[in-house]
Coordinates of C-alpha atoms and ligand atoms in Angstrom, one line a residue:
M1 CA -33.7 -19.8 5.8
N2 CA -31.7 -16.6 6.2
Q3 CA -31.1 -15.4 2.7
K4 CA -27.7 -13.9 3.6
T5 CA -24.8 -15.8 2.0
W6 CA -23.2 -15.8 5.4
G7 CA -26.3 -16.6 7.4
G8 CA -25.2 -19.9 9.0
R9 CA -23.5 -18.4 11.9
F10 CA -26.2 -15.9 12.7
R11 CA -29.5 -16.1 14.7
G12 CA -32.3 -13.7 13.7
D13 CA -32.4 -10.9 11.2
T14 CA -30.0 -8.1 10.5
D15 CA -31.2 -4.8 11.8
A16 CA -32.9 -2.9 9.0
R17 CA -30.8 0.2 9.7
V18 CA -27.6 -1.8 9.4
E19 CA -28.8 -3.2 6.0
A20 CA -29.4 0.4 4.8
F21 CA -26.1 1.6 6.2
T22 CA -24.0 -1.2 4.8
E23 CA -25.5 -1.8 1.4
S24 CA -23.5 -1.1 -1.7
I25 CA -26.0 -2.4 -4.3
S26 CA -27.2 1.1 -5.0
L27 CA -23.8 1.8 -6.5
D28 CA -22.1 -1.5 -7.4
R29 CA -25.1 -2.7 -9.5
R30 CA -23.2 -1.0 -12.3
L31 CA -20.7 -3.8 -12.1
Y32 CA -23.2 -6.5 -13.1
R33 CA -21.8 -7.2 -16.5
H34 CA -18.3 -7.5 -15.2
D35 CA -19.4 -9.6 -12.3
I36 CA -21.1 -12.0 -14.6
R37 CA -18.2 -12.2 -17.0
A38 CA -15.8 -13.0 -14.1
S39 CA -18.2 -15.6 -12.7
Q40 CA -18.5 -17.3 -16.0
A41 CA -14.7 -17.6 -16.4
H42 CA -14.5 -18.8 -12.8
A43 CA -17.2 -21.5 -13.5
H44 CA -15.3 -22.7 -16.7
M45 CA -12.1 -23.0 -14.6
L46 CA -13.9 -24.9 -11.9
A47 CA -15.0 -27.4 -14.5
E48 CA -11.5 -27.7 -15.9
V49 CA -10.1 -28.6 -12.6
G50 CA -12.9 -31.0 -11.7
L51 CA -14.6 -28.9 -9.0
L52 CA -17.7 -28.7 -11.2
T53 CA -18.9 -31.1 -13.9
A54 CA -19.0 -29.8 -17.4
S55 CA -22.8 -29.7 -17.4
E56 CA -22.9 -27.9 -14.1
A57 CA -20.6 -25.2 -15.5
E58 CA -22.7 -25.0 -18.6
S59 CA -25.9 -24.5 -16.7
I60 CA -24.2 -21.9 -14.5
V61 CA -22.9 -20.0 -17.5
A62 CA -26.3 -20.1 -19.2
A63 CA -28.2 -19.0 -16.0
L64 CA -25.8 -16.1 -15.6
D65 CA -26.5 -15.0 -19.2
A66 CA -30.2 -15.2 -18.3
I67 CA -29.7 -13.1 -15.2
S68 CA -27.7 -10.6 -17.2
A69 CA -30.6 -10.3 -19.7
D70 CA -33.1 -9.8 -16.8
I71 CA -30.9 -7.0 -15.3
E72 CA -30.6 -5.4 -18.7
S73 CA -34.4 -5.5 -19.4
G74 CA -35.2 -4.1 -15.9
K75 CA -36.9 -7.3 -14.7
F76 CA -34.3 -8.0 -12.0
E77 CA -35.3 -7.0 -8.5
F78 CA -32.7 -5.3 -6.3
S79 CA -32.9 -5.2 -2.6
I80 CA -30.6 -3.8 0.1
Q81 CA -31.1 -7.0 2.0
L82 CA -28.8 -8.6 -0.5
E83 CA -26.1 -6.0 0.1
D84 CA -24.2 -6.0 -3.2
I85 CA -24.2 -7.0 -6.8
H86 CA -22.2 -10.2 -6.1
T87 CA -24.7 -11.4 -3.6
H88 CA -27.7 -10.5 -5.8
I89 CA -26.3 -12.5 -8.8
E90 CA -25.3 -15.5 -6.7
H91 CA -28.8 -15.4 -5.0
A92 CA -30.5 -15.3 -8.4
L93 CA -28.3 -18.2 -9.6
I94 CA -29.3 -20.3 -6.6
E95 CA -32.9 -19.5 -7.1
R96 CA -32.6 -20.8 -10.6
L97 CA -30.3 -23.8 -10.2
G98 CA -30.5 -24.8 -6.5
D99 CA -27.4 -26.8 -5.4
V100 CA -25.6 -26.3 -8.6
G101 CA -25.8 -22.5 -8.1
R102 CA -24.5 -23.1 -4.5
K103 CA -21.2 -24.3 -6.0
L104 CA -20.2 -21.2 -8.0
H105 CA -18.5 -19.5 -5.1
T106 CA -16.1 -22.4 -4.7
G107 CA -12.5 -21.2 -4.1
R108 CA -13.5 -17.6 -4.3
S109 CA -14.4 -14.7 -1.9
R110 CA -16.2 -11.5 -2.4
N111 CA -12.9 -9.9 -1.5
D112 CA -11.1 -11.0 -4.6
Q113 CA -14.3 -11.0 -6.6
V114 CA -15.0 -7.3 -6.0
V115 CA -11.5 -6.1 -7.0
T116 CA -11.7 -8.3 -10.1
D117 CA -15.0 -6.8 -11.1
V118 CA -13.7 -3.3 -10.5
K119 CA -10.6 -3.9 -12.5
L120 CA -12.7 -5.3 -15.4
W121 CA -14.9 -2.2 -15.2
V122 CA -11.9 0.2 -15.0
R123 CA -10.3 -1.6 -18.0
D124 CA -13.3 -0.9 -20.1
A125 CA -13.5 2.7 -18.8
L126 CA -9.8 3.2 -19.7
D127 CA -10.4 2.1 -23.2
A128 CA -13.6 4.3 -23.6
L129 CA -11.8 7.3 -22.1
D130 CA -8.9 6.9 -24.5
D131 CA -11.4 7.0 -27.3
R132 CA -13.0 10.2 -25.9
L133 CA -9.6 11.8 -25.5
Q134 CA -8.8 11.0 -29.0
Q135 CA -12.1 12.5 -30.3
L136 CA -11.2 15.6 -28.4
Q137 CA -7.8 15.7 -29.9
R138 CA -9.3 15.3 -33.4
A139 CA -11.7 18.2 -32.7
L140 CA -8.7 20.3 -31.6
L141 CA -6.7 19.3 -34.7
D142 CA -9.6 20.2 -37.0
A143 CA -9.9 23.6 -35.2
A144 CA -6.2 24.1 -35.6
E145 CA -6.4 23.5 -39.4
R146 CA -9.6 25.5 -39.8
N147 CA -7.9 28.5 -38.1
R148 CA -4.5 27.9 -39.6
E149 CA -4.1 31.6 -40.7
L150 CA -5.4 33.1 -37.4
V151 CA -2.9 34.8 -35.1
L152 CA -3.8 35.1 -31.4
P153 CA -2.1 37.1 -28.7
G154 CA -0.3 34.6 -26.4
Y155 CA -0.4 35.3 -22.7
T156 CA 1.7 34.9 -19.6
H157 CA 0.2 36.1 -16.4
L158 CA -2.8 36.8 -18.6
Q159 CA -0.9 39.8 -20.0
R160 CA -0.2 40.0 -23.7
A161 CA 3.2 38.4 -24.3
Q162 CA 4.0 37.2 -27.8
P163 CA 1.9 36.3 -30.9
V164 CA 1.1 32.7 -31.5
L165 CA -0.7 30.9 -34.3
A166 CA -4.2 29.7 -33.2
A167 CA -3.1 26.3 -34.6
H168 CA -0.2 26.4 -32.1
Y169 CA -2.7 27.1 -29.4
F170 CA -4.8 24.1 -30.3
L171 CA -1.7 21.9 -30.6
A172 CA -0.8 22.8 -27.0
Y173 CA -3.9 21.1 -25.8
I174 CA -3.4 18.1 -28.1
E175 CA -0.1 17.5 -26.4
K176 CA -1.7 17.7 -22.9
Y177 CA -4.4 15.2 -23.8
Q178 CA -1.8 13.0 -25.3
R179 CA 0.0 12.9 -22.0
D180 CA -3.3 12.1 -20.4
R181 CA -3.8 9.2 -22.8
D182 CA -0.2 8.0 -22.1
R183 CA -1.0 8.1 -18.3
L184 CA -4.1 6.0 -18.8
A185 CA -2.2 3.5 -20.9
D186 CA 0.4 3.2 -18.1
C187 CA -2.4 2.8 -15.5
R188 CA -3.9 0.0 -17.6
K189 CA -0.7 -2.1 -17.1
R190 CA -1.3 -2.3 -13.3
V191 CA -5.1 -2.6 -13.7
N192 CA -4.6 -5.6 -15.9
V193 CA -3.2 -8.0 -13.2
L194 CA -5.7 -10.6 -12.1
P195 CA -6.8 -10.6 -8.4
L196 CA -9.2 -13.5 -8.6
G197 CA -7.9 -16.6 -6.9
A198 CA -6.7 -14.8 -3.8
A199 CA -9.9 -15.9 -2.2
A200 CA -10.6 -14.1 1.2
L201 CA -6.9 -13.2 1.9
A202 CA -4.7 -16.3 2.0
G203 CA -5.6 -18.2 -1.2
T204 CA -7.4 -21.6 -1.1
S205 CA -6.6 -25.3 -0.5
L206 CA -8.8 -26.1 -3.5
P207 CA -7.0 -26.9 -6.8
I208 CA -8.0 -23.8 -8.7
D209 CA -6.2 -22.7 -11.9
R210 CA -5.8 -19.0 -11.8
D211 CA -4.0 -18.9 -15.1
S212 CA -7.1 -20.3 -16.8
V213 CA -9.2 -17.4 -15.4
R214 CA -6.4 -15.0 -16.4
R215 CA -6.5 -16.1 -20.0
Q216 CA -10.2 -16.1 -20.2
L217 CA -10.5 -12.6 -18.9
G218 CA -7.6 -11.2 -20.9
F219 CA -5.4 -10.2 -17.9
D220 CA -1.6 -10.0 -18.5
A221 CA -0.5 -11.5 -15.2
L222 CA -1.5 -13.0 -11.9
A223 CA -1.4 -10.9 -8.7
G224 CA 1.5 -12.5 -6.9
N225 CA 0.4 -12.1 -3.2
S226 CA -3.1 -13.1 -2.0
L227 CA -2.9 -10.8 1.1
D228 CA -2.0 -7.8 -1.1
V229 CA -5.0 -8.4 -3.5
S230 CA -8.0 -7.5 -1.6
S231 CA -6.5 -4.4 0.0
D232 CA -5.1 -3.1 -3.2
R233 CA -6.8 0.0 -4.5
D234 CA -3.6 1.6 -5.9
F235 CA -5.0 1.2 -9.4
L236 CA -8.0 3.3 -8.4
L237 CA -5.8 6.0 -6.9
E238 CA -3.9 6.1 -10.1
F239 CA -6.9 6.0 -12.3
V240 CA -8.7 8.8 -10.4
F241 CA -5.4 10.8 -10.3
D242 CA -5.2 10.5 -14.1
L243 CA -8.9 11.6 -14.3
S244 CA -8.0 14.5 -12.1
V245 CA -5.3 15.7 -14.4
I246 CA -7.7 15.5 -17.3
A247 CA -10.2 17.5 -15.3
L248 CA -7.6 20.1 -14.5
H249 CA -6.6 20.4 -18.1
L250 CA -10.2 20.8 -19.1
S251 CA -10.7 23.4 -16.4
G252 CA -7.9 25.7 -17.5
W253 CA -9.1 25.5 -21.1
A254 CA -12.7 26.2 -19.9
E255 CA -11.6 29.3 -18.0
E256 CA -9.7 30.5 -21.1
W257 CA -12.8 30.2 -23.2
V258 CA -15.1 31.7 -20.6
L259 CA -12.8 34.8 -20.8
W260 CA -12.6 34.7 -24.5
T261 CA -16.4 34.9 -24.9
T262 CA -16.6 38.1 -22.7
T263 CA -17.3 41.5 -24.3
E264 CA -13.9 42.4 -22.9
F265 CA -12.1 39.8 -25.0
G266 CA -14.6 39.2 -27.8
F267 CA -12.5 36.4 -29.3
L268 CA -15.0 33.6 -29.5
D269 CA -18.6 32.7 -30.3
L270 CA -20.1 29.7 -28.6
P271 CA -23.0 27.8 -30.3
D272 CA -26.4 28.7 -28.8
A273 CA -27.1 25.1 -28.1
F274 CA -24.3 25.1 -25.5
C275 CA -25.3 28.2 -23.7
T276 CA -28.1 29.4 -21.5
G277 CA -29.8 32.7 -20.9
S278 CA -30.8 34.8 -17.9
S279 CA -34.3 34.8 -16.4
I280 CA -34.2 38.5 -15.9
M281 CA -31.5 39.9 -18.3
P282 CA -32.8 39.4 -21.8
H283 CA -29.5 39.9 -23.6
K284 CA -27.5 37.3 -21.7
K285 CA -25.8 34.3 -23.3
N286 CA -23.9 32.5 -20.6
P287 CA -21.2 29.9 -21.1
D288 CA -22.6 27.5 -18.5
V289 CA -21.1 24.4 -20.0
L290 CA -17.6 25.8 -19.8
E291 CA -18.3 27.0 -16.3
L292 CA -19.5 23.6 -15.2
I293 CA -16.6 21.8 -16.9
R294 CA -14.4 24.2 -14.8
G295 CA -16.6 23.6 -11.7
K296 CA -16.9 19.9 -11.9
A297 CA -13.1 19.5 -11.9
A298 CA -13.4 20.2 -8.2
R299 CA -15.5 17.1 -7.7
V300 CA -12.9 14.9 -9.5
V301 CA -10.1 16.2 -7.3
A302 CA -12.3 15.8 -4.2
D303 CA -12.9 12.2 -5.3
L304 CA -9.2 11.6 -5.4
Q305 CA -8.8 13.0 -1.9
Q306 CA -11.6 10.8 -0.7
L307 CA -10.0 7.6 -2.1
M308 CA -6.6 8.5 -0.7
I309 CA -8.0 9.2 2.8
L310 CA -10.1 6.0 2.5
V311 CA -7.0 3.7 2.2
K312 CA -5.0 5.6 4.7
G313 CA -4.1 3.5 7.7
L314 CA -5.9 0.4 6.5
P315 CA -4.3 -2.8 7.8
L316 CA -4.1 -5.9 5.6
A317 CA -6.2 -7.4 4.2
Y318 CA -9.8 -6.6 3.2
N319 CA -11.6 -4.0 5.3
R320 CA -15.2 -3.0 4.7
D321 CA -14.1 0.6 4.3
L322 CA -13.0 -0.4 0.8
Q323 CA -16.7 -0.7 -0.3
E324 CA -16.7 3.1 -0.2
D325 CA -14.4 3.3 -3.2
K326 CA -17.3 3.1 -5.7
A327 CA -18.9 6.4 -5.1
A328 CA -15.6 8.3 -5.7
L329 CA -14.7 6.1 -8.7
F330 CA -17.9 6.4 -10.5
D331 CA -18.4 10.1 -9.8
A332 CA -14.9 10.9 -11.0
H333 CA -15.3 8.8 -14.1
D334 CA -18.8 10.0 -15.1
T335 CA -17.8 13.6 -14.6
V336 CA -14.7 13.4 -16.7
A337 CA -16.4 11.3 -19.4
A338 CA -19.2 13.8 -19.8
S339 CA -16.9 16.8 -19.7
L340 CA -14.7 15.3 -22.4
E341 CA -17.7 14.8 -24.7
L342 CA -19.0 18.3 -24.2
A343 CA -15.5 19.8 -24.6
A344 CA -15.1 18.1 -28.0
A345 CA -18.5 19.3 -29.1
L346 CA -17.6 22.9 -28.0
V347 CA -14.3 22.8 -29.8
R348 CA -16.0 21.6 -33.0
E349 CA -18.8 24.1 -32.9
S350 CA -17.3 27.3 -31.6
R351 CA -16.0 30.0 -34.0
F352 CA -13.3 32.6 -33.5
R353 CA -14.1 36.2 -34.3
A354 CA -11.1 36.7 -36.5
D355 CA -11.9 40.3 -37.3
A356 CA -12.3 41.4 -33.7
I357 CA -9.0 39.6 -32.8
A358 CA -7.1 41.2 -35.7
L359 CA -8.4 44.7 -34.8
R360 CA -6.5 44.8 -31.5
L361 CA -3.7 42.4 -32.3
E362 CA -1.1 45.2 -32.7
D363 CA -1.9 46.4 -29.1
G364 CA 0.2 45.2 -26.2
Y365 CA 3.7 45.1 -27.8
L366 CA 3.5 41.5 -28.9
D367 CA 6.6 42.2 -31.1
A368 CA 8.8 43.6 -28.3
T369 CA 10.6 40.3 -27.6
T370 CA 11.3 39.7 -31.3
L371 CA 12.7 43.2 -31.5
M372 CA 15.0 42.4 -28.6
E373 CA 16.1 39.2 -30.3
F374 CA 16.8 41.2 -33.5
C375 CA 19.0 43.5 -31.5
I376 CA 20.8 40.5 -30.0
A377 CA 21.3 39.1 -33.6
Q378 CA 23.0 42.5 -34.4
G379 CA 25.5 42.0 -31.6
V380 CA 23.8 43.8 -28.7
P381 CA 24.3 41.9 -25.4
M382 CA 21.0 40.3 -24.3
R383 CA 20.6 42.3 -21.1
A384 CA 21.5 45.6 -22.9
A385 CA 19.0 44.8 -25.6
H386 CA 16.3 43.9 -23.0
E387 CA 16.9 47.3 -21.3
A388 CA 16.9 49.2 -24.6
V389 CA 13.6 47.7 -25.8
G390 CA 12.1 48.2 -22.4
K391 CA 12.9 51.9 -22.8
L392 CA 11.4 52.0 -26.3
V393 CA 8.2 50.5 -24.9
R394 CA 8.1 53.3 -22.3
L395 CA 8.6 55.8 -25.1
C396 CA 5.7 54.3 -27.1
E397 CA 3.5 54.5 -24.1
E398 CA 4.3 58.2 -23.8
R399 CA 3.8 58.8 -27.5
R400 CA 0.8 56.5 -27.6
C401 CA 2.2 54.6 -30.6
R402 CA 3.5 51.2 -31.6
L403 CA 7.1 50.0 -31.8
A404 CA 6.7 49.9 -35.6
E405 CA 5.8 53.6 -35.6
L406 CA 8.9 54.9 -33.9
P407 CA 11.2 56.7 -36.4
P408 CA 14.5 55.3 -37.6
D409 CA 16.6 57.8 -35.5
V410 CA 15.2 56.3 -32.3
Y411 CA 16.4 52.8 -33.4
E412 CA 19.8 54.3 -34.5
S413 CA 20.2 55.6 -31.0
V414 CA 19.9 52.1 -29.5
C415 CA 22.4 50.6 -31.9
P416 CA 23.9 52.2 -35.0
G417 CA 22.7 50.4 -38.2
L418 CA 19.6 48.9 -36.4
S419 CA 17.1 50.9 -38.4
A420 CA 18.1 49.3 -41.6
G421 CA 16.4 45.9 -40.9
V422 CA 14.3 46.6 -37.8
Y423 CA 11.0 47.3 -39.6
K424 CA 11.1 43.9 -41.1
V425 CA 10.6 42.3 -37.7
L426 CA 8.2 44.8 -36.2
G427 CA 4.5 44.3 -36.3
V428 CA 2.8 41.1 -35.3
A429 CA 2.9 39.4 -38.7
N430 CA 6.7 40.0 -39.0
A431 CA 7.3 39.0 -35.4
L432 CA 5.4 35.7 -36.0
A433 CA 7.3 35.0 -39.1
A434 CA 10.6 35.5 -37.3
F435 CA 10.2 32.5 -35.0
R436 CA 12.3 29.5 -35.9
S437 CA 13.1 27.2 -32.9
A438 CA 11.8 23.6 -32.8
G439 CA 8.4 23.4 -31.0
S440 CA 7.9 27.1 -31.5
T441 CA 5.0 28.9 -33.1
A442 CA 7.1 29.4 -36.3
P443 CA 4.6 28.8 -39.1
A444 CA 6.8 26.1 -40.7
E445 CA 7.2 24.4 -37.4
V446 CA 3.4 24.5 -36.7
D447 CA 2.8 23.0 -40.1
R448 CA 5.2 20.2 -39.4
Q449 CA 3.4 19.5 -36.1
L450 CA 0.0 19.6 -37.7
A451 CA 1.1 17.0 -40.3
L452 CA 2.6 14.9 -37.5
W453 CA -0.6 14.9 -35.5
R454 CA -2.8 14.4 -38.5
Q455 CA -0.8 11.2 -39.0
R456 CA -0.9 10.2 -35.3
L457 CA -4.6 10.8 -35.0
A458 CA -5.6 9.2 -38.3
Ligands
LIG501 N1 -20.0 -5.3 -0.5 C1 -18.7 -5.6 -0.3 C2 -17.8 -4.6 -1.1 O1 -18.2 -4.1 -2.1 C3 -18.3 -6.9 -0.7 C4 -17.1 -7.5 0.0 C5 -17.5 -7.9 1.3 N2 -16.6 -8.8 1.9 C6 -16.7 -9.1 3.2 N3 -15.8 -9.8 3.7 N4 -17.7 -8.6 3.9 O2 -16.6 -4.4 -0.8

């Protein structure tokens, strides 16, 4: 007998090249646990509505557990002749149970089965990713607290701009990863809608109870249109988009830290265990992990492109093209999951070179904007203050000095009376202390945010 589940209509064997070209088992075997879980719920439901006897359902559920154990222990044999994980498991079931096994696929198609499995898998992945993001946020928060006294130059255009507390810097990424977590939670709502029961495309004439399966598998709702179900990969586009944003966040941070470990910056020491050396240059310590976090973000974004192009122009309902979704899904997921774990470890174990940072902190006029704001507070119109401070910076460049080193008469010439208070806002420490707006790097504001996040991430 032809061992294909659809063999009845066919004469002779499938061409071996076709089997190799059309298989998906090499990728979708990762879904086995979810496939079995969904099949067990389906079997229970079939018994509830009288399409299986209670003892048939029981033996199916038990046999599926045994198959799961075989797969886990490596005893299970995979073959491209059985195409995908769904066929493998059904085939193994029939080998064990004969005709009872032949009843499991009642009222079900691989078309709704595969989306159900993928949704169950994505749901687990979403929860695990949320956990990894939270670990990273905690590592960032610890680093923020560990470096609470450290002041960093803040940059725009990668040019020195204004001083920021290192804690403020770490809190910035905590915010980004929180939005990433919120996006995943939002995606989960649409993932958690049950496809199973749509059958091939139109539903079934058999008296199935989709709500029973929904309850058993913990879905929030039933997909409302059977035609929509098997062609729906929106949730994968969303999921991989969300993964792409995480990868992009990681890549910007990785680039920052690659720069900060250079001799030119000298801000940061990475742990040896996370760096590699050069086969020819004995002194090298390279930030490969950061470089690869940056580099692998390209793969994740490419995976998103692949999925979007995959669904473009597909007519309703199921089309075999959709089988190609797994490669992009798994690759994007695995890449981001690994990157998040390594990023958290790097944040935990890297150390700032506070002395080296402090040594050059007064370079680059980080206090210029605060000086301008001080002039504004004295009544100088903003544009005039901007112009005047710009000229003072020019003067400093000529004299090779800092703003704090200009004599009082220079400040008096900008605005009479200015010299009285101006030295209290000049210099990085003073400039930093002068901030006050909500969400700013003002020390009190940063402390408030640290306490808030300590609570939220507890
Ligand atoms: N291997 C297929 C996939 O993963 C299973 C669904 C096949 N359905 C079909 N009608 N041929 O998408």
